[in-house]
Short mmCIF file of C-alpha atoms and ligand atoms in Angstrom, two decimals:
data_model
loop_
_atom_site.label_atom_id
_atom_site.label_comp_id
_atom_site.label_asym_id
_atom_site.label_seq_id
_atom_site.Cartn_x
_atom_site.Cartn_y
_atom_site.Cartn_z
CA MET A 221 0.00 0.00 0.00
CA SER A 222 1.36 3.47 -0.79
CA ASP A 223 2.01 5.61 2.26
CA ARG A 224 -0.88 8.04 2.70
CA SER A 225 0.08 9.08 6.23
CA ARG A 226 0.94 12.73 6.78
CA ASP A 227 2.37 14.70 9.68
CA GLY A 228 -0.34 16.24 11.85
CA ALA A 229 -3.13 13.94 10.64
CA THR A 230 -5.53 13.20 13.48
CA ALA A 231 -8.55 10.98 13.98
CA GLU A 232 -10.81 10.19 16.91
CA ALA A 233 -12.86 7.04 17.41
CA LEU A 234 -15.18 5.64 20.03
CA ALA A 235 -16.01 2.06 20.94
CA HIS A 236 -18.18 0.34 23.52
CA PRO A 237 -17.34 -2.60 25.78
CA ASN A 238 -18.92 -5.98 25.09
CA ILE A 239 -19.98 -8.84 27.35
CA ALA A 240 -19.39 -12.40 26.20
CA LEU A 241 -22.54 -14.52 26.47
CA ALA A 242 -20.45 -17.53 25.36
CA LYS A 243 -16.94 -16.92 26.70
CA TYR A 244 -13.51 -16.89 25.17
CA TRP A 245 -10.97 -18.27 27.65
CA GLY A 246 -7.58 -19.60 26.55
CA LYS A 247 -5.37 -18.97 23.54
CA ARG A 248 -4.10 -21.43 20.97
CA THR A 249 -0.51 -22.49 21.55
CA TYR A 250 0.20 -21.66 17.86
CA GLY A 251 -0.36 -18.51 15.79
CA HIS A 252 -0.65 -15.00 17.13
CA ASN A 253 -3.26 -14.33 19.83
CA LEU A 254 -5.76 -16.87 18.49
CA PRO A 255 -8.69 -17.86 20.74
CA ALA A 256 -8.94 -21.59 21.50
CA VAL A 257 -12.76 -21.46 21.59
CA PRO A 258 -15.50 -19.56 19.73
CA SER A 259 -17.25 -16.72 21.56
CA LEU A 260 -20.50 -14.78 21.22
CA SER A 261 -20.99 -11.34 22.72
CA VAL A 262 -23.25 -8.35 22.94
CA THR A 263 -21.80 -4.88 22.50
CA LEU A 264 -23.21 -2.42 25.03
CA GLU A 265 -24.25 1.21 24.62
CA GLY A 266 -23.93 3.88 27.27
CA MET A 267 -20.26 3.45 28.10
CA ALA A 268 -17.48 4.30 25.66
CA THR A 269 -13.74 4.56 25.22
CA ARG A 270 -12.77 7.62 23.16
CA THR A 271 -9.34 7.57 21.55
CA ARG A 272 -7.54 10.14 19.45
CA VAL A 273 -4.45 9.35 17.36
CA THR A 274 -2.33 12.24 16.06
CA LEU A 275 0.67 11.65 13.79
CA ASP A 276 3.72 13.72 14.69
CA ALA A 277 6.96 13.77 12.67
CA GLY A 278 8.69 15.40 15.66
CA LEU A 279 8.27 12.32 17.88
CA GLY A 280 11.11 9.78 18.26
CA GLU A 281 8.69 7.30 19.86
CA ASP A 282 4.95 6.94 20.31
CA ALA A 283 3.29 8.64 23.29
CA PHE A 284 0.28 7.16 25.09
CA LEU A 285 -1.85 9.17 27.49
CA LEU A 286 -4.59 7.41 29.42
CA ALA A 287 -7.10 9.79 31.02
CA GLY A 288 -4.56 12.58 30.53
CA ALA A 289 -1.58 10.85 32.22
CA ALA A 290 1.33 8.85 30.76
CA ALA A 291 0.24 5.19 30.75
CA PRO A 292 2.23 2.35 32.38
CA ASP A 293 4.87 0.68 30.16
CA ALA A 294 2.93 -2.58 29.67
CA ALA A 295 -0.16 -0.72 28.42
CA LYS A 296 1.98 1.46 26.17
CA ALA A 297 3.72 -1.59 24.67
CA ARG A 298 0.34 -3.00 23.55
CA VAL A 299 -0.62 0.35 21.98
CA VAL A 300 2.73 0.59 20.17
CA GLY A 301 2.30 -3.00 18.91
CA LEU A 302 -1.02 -2.08 17.28
CA LEU A 303 0.40 1.14 15.79
CA ASP A 304 3.36 -0.84 14.39
CA ARG A 305 0.94 -3.12 12.53
CA VAL A 306 -0.89 -0.14 11.04
CA ARG A 307 2.42 1.51 10.07
CA SER A 308 3.64 -1.64 8.40
CA ALA A 309 0.31 -2.00 6.51
CA VAL A 310 0.54 1.56 5.11
CA GLY A 311 4.35 1.82 4.89
CA SER A 312 4.59 4.73 7.33
CA THR A 313 7.38 5.55 9.77
CA LEU A 314 5.52 8.39 11.53
CA ARG A 315 5.14 8.11 15.31
CA ALA A 316 1.90 9.12 17.01
CA THR A 317 0.40 10.53 20.17
CA VAL A 318 -2.50 8.41 21.43
CA GLU A 319 -4.92 9.98 23.93
CA SER A 320 -7.56 7.68 25.38
CA ALA A 321 -10.24 8.00 28.02
CA ASN A 322 -13.16 5.93 29.30
CA ASP A 323 -16.40 7.65 30.24
CA PHE A 324 -17.21 4.81 32.65
CA PRO A 325 -15.52 4.00 35.95
CA THR A 326 -13.08 1.12 36.35
CA SER A 327 -15.28 -0.12 39.19
CA SER A 328 -18.05 -0.83 36.68
CA GLY A 329 -16.26 -4.06 35.79
CA LEU A 330 -16.48 -3.10 32.14
CA ALA A 331 -13.14 -1.33 31.82
CA SER A 332 -11.79 -4.19 29.74
CA SER A 333 -9.38 -3.94 26.88
CA ALA A 334 -12.23 -4.57 24.42
CA SER A 335 -13.47 -1.01 23.93
CA ALA A 336 -9.91 0.34 24.24
CA PHE A 337 -8.38 -1.63 21.37
CA ALA A 338 -11.46 -1.46 19.14
CA ALA A 339 -11.35 2.35 19.47
CA LEU A 340 -7.58 2.44 18.95
CA ALA A 341 -7.72 0.23 15.84
CA THR A 342 -10.43 2.46 14.37
CA ALA A 343 -8.70 5.76 15.19
CA ALA A 344 -5.25 4.52 14.09
CA CYS A 345 -6.49 3.27 10.69
CA ALA A 346 -8.23 6.62 10.08
CA ALA A 347 -5.22 8.70 11.19
CA TYR A 348 -2.74 6.72 9.05
CA GLY A 349 -5.02 6.88 5.99
CA TRP A 350 -5.85 3.17 5.86
CA SER A 351 -9.48 2.74 4.80
CA ALA A 352 -9.62 -0.65 6.49
CA SER A 353 -12.80 -2.72 6.34
CA ASP A 354 -14.62 -3.65 9.56
CA ALA A 355 -13.09 -7.13 9.27
CA GLU A 356 -9.58 -5.68 8.91
CA ARG A 357 -10.06 -3.45 11.96
CA SER A 358 -11.47 -6.41 13.90
CA ASP A 359 -8.45 -8.57 13.01
CA LEU A 360 -6.12 -5.70 13.94
CA ALA A 361 -7.81 -5.26 17.33
CA ARG A 362 -7.87 -9.07 17.89
CA LYS A 363 -4.10 -9.27 17.48
CA THR A 364 -3.79 -7.13 20.66
CA SER A 365 -6.93 -8.17 22.57
CA VAL A 366 -9.19 -11.02 21.47
CA SER A 367 -12.34 -9.53 23.02
CA ALA A 368 -11.64 -6.20 21.22
CA ALA A 369 -12.23 -7.92 17.86
CA ARG A 370 -15.91 -8.18 18.88
CA SER A 371 -16.33 -4.52 19.96
CA VAL A 372 -15.61 -3.39 16.38
CA PHE A 373 -19.18 -4.56 15.64
CA GLY A 374 -22.46 -3.59 17.26
CA GLY A 375 -25.23 -5.82 18.54
CA PHE A 376 -24.60 -9.55 18.76
CA VAL A 377 -21.21 -10.69 17.52
CA GLU A 378 -19.38 -13.98 17.03
CA LEU A 379 -15.68 -14.75 16.88
CA ARG A 380 -14.77 -18.25 15.77
CA ALA A 381 -11.89 -20.18 17.32
CA GLY A 382 -8.49 -19.84 15.67
CA VAL A 383 -7.20 -22.75 13.60
CA GLU A 384 -3.65 -23.69 12.60
CA GLY A 385 -2.40 -21.39 9.86
CA ASP A 386 -4.73 -18.45 10.67
CA THR A 387 -3.00 -15.14 10.09
CA PHE A 388 -6.30 -13.24 9.75
CA LEU A 389 -9.20 -13.73 12.14
CA ALA A 390 -12.04 -11.22 12.47
CA ALA A 391 -15.32 -11.20 14.38
CA GLU A 392 -18.66 -11.06 12.54
CA GLN A 393 -21.96 -9.45 13.42
CA LEU A 394 -24.78 -11.97 13.89
CA ALA A 395 -27.58 -9.46 14.58
CA PRO A 396 -27.56 -5.68 14.94
CA GLU A 397 -28.49 -3.88 18.15
CA GLY A 398 -32.21 -3.27 18.39
CA THR A 399 -33.19 -6.65 16.95
CA TRP A 400 -33.71 -8.34 20.34
CA PRO A 401 -34.89 -6.25 23.34
CA VAL A 402 -32.62 -7.68 26.02
CA ALA A 403 -30.43 -5.88 28.56
CA ILE A 404 -27.45 -6.55 30.74
CA VAL A 405 -27.69 -5.39 34.35
CA VAL A 406 -24.15 -4.86 35.62
CA ALA A 407 -23.84 -5.46 39.37
CA ALA A 408 -20.42 -4.21 40.50
CA THR A 409 -19.16 -5.93 43.64
CA THR A 410 -16.03 -3.89 44.33
CA ARG A 411 -14.54 -0.52 43.45
CA ALA A 412 -11.01 -1.97 43.43
CA ALA A 413 -9.08 -2.84 40.26
CA LYS A 414 -8.93 -6.56 39.50
CA GLU A 415 -6.08 -8.65 40.88
CA THR A 416 -5.35 -10.93 37.90
CA ALA A 417 -5.60 -9.55 34.36
CA SER A 418 -7.43 -11.76 31.86
CA THR A 419 -4.36 -12.60 29.74
CA GLU A 420 -2.30 -13.56 32.79
CA GLY A 421 -5.21 -15.54 34.30
CA MET A 422 -5.92 -17.50 31.15
CA LEU A 423 -2.24 -18.27 30.38
CA HIS A 424 -1.85 -19.66 33.89
CA THR A 425 -5.10 -21.64 33.49
CA VAL A 426 -3.99 -23.13 30.16
CA ARG A 427 -0.67 -24.17 31.72
CA THR A 428 -1.93 -25.65 34.99
CA SER A 429 -5.67 -26.40 35.08
CA PRO A 430 -6.53 -30.11 34.78
CA TYR A 431 -9.98 -29.00 33.53
CA HIS A 432 -8.73 -26.93 30.62
CA GLU A 433 -9.09 -29.65 28.01
CA ALA A 434 -12.66 -30.23 29.16
CA TRP A 435 -13.38 -26.49 28.82
CA VAL A 436 -11.99 -26.39 25.27
CA ALA A 437 -14.07 -29.49 24.42
CA CYS A 438 -17.37 -28.19 25.85
CA ALA A 439 -17.17 -24.47 24.89
CA PRO A 440 -18.11 -24.98 21.19
CA GLN A 441 -21.34 -26.78 22.17
CA VAL A 442 -22.31 -24.02 24.57
CA PHE A 443 -21.45 -21.43 21.90
CA ALA A 444 -23.66 -23.31 19.39
CA GLN A 445 -26.54 -23.26 21.89
CA ALA A 446 -26.10 -19.50 22.40
CA LYS A 447 -26.01 -18.89 18.65
CA ALA A 448 -29.17 -20.95 18.06
CA ALA A 449 -30.91 -19.20 20.98
CA LEU A 450 -30.03 -15.80 19.49
CA ALA A 451 -31.46 -16.81 16.10
CA ALA A 452 -34.68 -18.01 17.78
CA HIS A 453 -34.81 -15.11 20.30
CA ASP A 454 -35.15 -17.80 22.95
CA LEU A 455 -34.07 -16.05 26.14
CA GLU A 456 -34.36 -19.12 28.32
CA ALA A 457 -32.07 -21.18 26.07
CA MET A 458 -29.68 -18.23 25.84
CA GLY A 459 -29.70 -17.80 29.62
CA ASP A 460 -28.95 -21.48 30.10
CA ALA A 461 -25.98 -21.22 27.71
CA VAL A 462 -24.77 -18.00 29.35
CA GLU A 463 -24.58 -19.58 32.80
CA ALA A 464 -23.11 -22.84 31.47
CA SER A 465 -20.36 -20.89 29.70
CA ALA A 466 -19.51 -18.62 32.63
CA PHE A 467 -19.46 -21.37 35.26
CA ALA A 468 -17.40 -23.72 33.08
CA MET A 469 -14.90 -20.94 32.36
CA HIS A 470 -14.56 -20.10 36.06
CA ALA A 471 -14.36 -23.80 37.00
CA ASP A 472 -11.40 -24.08 34.60
CA ALA A 473 -9.73 -21.04 36.23
CA ILE A 474 -10.52 -22.15 39.79
CA ALA A 475 -8.90 -25.55 39.07
CA ALA A 476 -5.60 -23.86 38.06
CA ARG A 477 -2.65 -24.23 40.46
CA PRO A 478 -2.59 -21.95 42.30
CA ALA A 479 -6.27 -21.25 41.73
CA VAL A 480 -7.42 -18.19 39.79
CA VAL A 481 -10.47 -17.07 41.77
CA TYR A 482 -12.09 -13.89 40.49
CA TRP A 483 -15.12 -13.93 42.80
CA ASN A 484 -15.66 -12.19 46.13
CA ALA A 485 -18.44 -12.40 48.73
CA GLY A 486 -20.52 -9.89 46.76
CA THR A 487 -20.30 -12.14 43.71
CA MET A 488 -21.80 -15.04 45.65
CA ALA A 489 -24.54 -12.84 47.14
CA ALA A 490 -25.38 -11.44 43.69
CA LEU A 491 -25.52 -14.96 42.22
CA ALA A 492 -27.88 -16.01 45.03
CA GLU A 493 -30.13 -13.05 44.21
CA VAL A 494 -30.19 -14.03 40.52
CA ARG A 495 -31.33 -17.53 41.50
CA ALA A 496 -33.96 -16.10 43.87
CA LEU A 497 -35.30 -13.76 41.16
CA ARG A 498 -35.49 -16.68 38.75
CA ARG A 499 -37.37 -18.78 41.29
CA SER A 500 -39.84 -15.92 41.64
CA GLY A 501 -40.46 -16.01 37.89
CA VAL A 502 -38.17 -13.26 36.52
CA GLY A 503 -36.06 -14.30 33.50
CA VAL A 504 -32.50 -13.57 34.73
CA TRP A 505 -29.19 -15.33 34.08
CA ALA A 506 -25.73 -14.43 35.38
CA THR A 507 -22.29 -14.20 33.83
CA MET A 508 -18.89 -13.10 35.19
CA ASP A 509 -15.64 -12.22 33.42
CA ALA A 510 -12.08 -11.90 34.75
CA GLY A 511 -13.34 -9.99 37.79
CA PRO A 512 -15.88 -10.26 40.62
CA HIS A 513 -18.75 -8.33 39.04
CA VAL A 514 -21.96 -10.09 38.06
CA LYS A 515 -23.65 -9.24 34.76
CA VAL A 516 -27.26 -10.27 34.49
CA LEU A 517 -28.98 -11.04 31.18
CA THR A 518 -32.66 -10.15 31.20
CA LEU A 519 -35.44 -8.72 29.05
CA ALA A 520 -35.14 -4.95 28.55
CA ALA A 521 -38.65 -4.64 30.03
CA ASP A 522 -37.49 -6.27 33.30
CA ALA A 523 -34.12 -4.49 33.52
CA ASP A 524 -35.03 -1.65 35.91
CA ARG A 525 -36.54 -3.89 38.55
CA VAL A 526 -33.64 -6.34 38.21
CA ARG A 527 -31.24 -3.40 38.71
CA ASP A 528 -33.15 -2.34 41.84
CA ALA A 529 -33.04 -5.90 43.20
CA MET A 530 -29.29 -6.14 42.53
CA ARG A 531 -28.66 -2.76 44.21
CA ALA A 532 -30.29 -4.09 47.38
CA VAL A 533 -27.81 -7.01 47.63
CA ALA A 534 -25.21 -6.65 50.40
CA GLY A 535 -21.82 -6.50 48.66
CA VAL A 536 -23.14 -4.94 45.44
CA VAL A 537 -21.67 -1.42 45.34
CA ASP A 538 -23.52 -0.25 42.23
CA ALA A 539 -25.82 -1.63 39.55
CA PHE A 540 -26.85 -0.18 36.22
CA VAL A 541 -28.61 -1.18 33.01
CA ALA A 542 -26.77 -1.52 29.68
CA LYS A 543 -28.57 -2.19 26.38
CA PRO A 544 -27.13 -3.55 23.11
CA GLY A 545 -25.14 -0.84 21.32
CA ALA A 546 -23.33 0.03 18.09
CA GLY A 547 -19.86 -0.89 16.87
CA ALA A 548 -16.65 1.16 16.91
CA ARG A 549 -16.70 4.27 14.74
CA THR A 550 -14.77 7.43 14.05
CA SER A 551 -16.16 10.48 15.77
CA ARG A 552 -15.78 14.20 15.28
CA ALA A 553 -12.86 15.50 17.34
CA GLU A 554 -14.32 17.68 20.11
CA PRO A 555 -12.10 20.45 21.43
CA GLY A 556 -10.40 19.21 24.59
CA ALA A 557 -11.58 15.59 24.13
CA PRO A 558 -10.87 12.85 25.01
O1 PMV B 841 -9.37 -10.55 25.26
P1 PMV B 841 -9.31 -10.28 26.72
O2 PMV B 841 -7.94 -10.32 27.27
O3 PMV B 841 -10.07 -9.03 27.09
O4 PMV B 841 -10.06 -11.52 27.47
C1 PMV B 841 -11.45 -11.62 27.64
C2 PMV B 841 -11.80 -12.74 28.54
C3 PMV B 841 -13.21 -12.72 29.08
O5 PMV B 841 -13.68 -11.41 29.25
C4 PMV B 841 -13.21 -13.40 30.44
C5 PMV B 841 -14.19 -13.50 28.19
C6 PMV B 841 -14.60 -12.85 26.90
O6 PMV B 841 -14.87 -13.60 25.96
O7 PMV B 841 -14.70 -11.61 26.83
#
């Protein structure tokens, strides 16, 4: 590709987090950042990461500011890795300043890398003059964070498992937002940052958990159930798959040596409330990611009362409703943003 990048070019993008209804957990031992299992997620509106990329011929190295402050080295290395891929695709040597901010608190349990790298992939392609397709941006984001591949798309999204020889792997939209009136009630059970990052937790699980093979064997069936339930708008079948996926993933992690336990007392109390609501006839199903927060799948029409019930649980520090949202997109640069 001929180099279309130019000094001073700038682009801003925004992306939303997503919640996996059928989880990704574990990477292939071959290839680059390939998921060992297929996953199915819903992208959520309301919360966003906004990222601006500005090319600067005066920079000897890339700069990365997170919420206005220089980011830690490990976070910067991942950002530079993504920028290097974009530069090599367009043949550019220009360094960039990346400014990124979340409009949702870390304690929400949704401050994952998904929205961050979907927004960065989108802003970086635009700033470097690469008119990448959605699939190309998804693959680019996936190479840094698997879950970010899914946030490039809105609504309900699938990412297949990687297979030997894959150099390109992108997520695909299964159904746009607005096609199925469901909601996710996020019940946060701590305001503290998580103790074990997802990449670290899953690498350790792959290496040491005696249940990992069983997880890799059962995840595709649970994914297939979730996909069929989405096509049929069968919330009960989806809820059953959602809980099967989350508990199997956590069982795999808990069986690692030493154990990777993401839950706290609030998690258990929130799970008990989900079961109690279900017994009382409300359609609610729980899922948890690499942290202690509980995310509850329910009908949009039931979401407010589910949120109120979750807020009343001892150990739940906040609860809010998130609906299916749109994919990553460039946005007009606002003065002073992000
Ligand atoms: O791609 P990462 O490092 O954000 O890992 C995501 C792992 C889970 O959130 C636990 C599951 C998932 O599919 O999002």
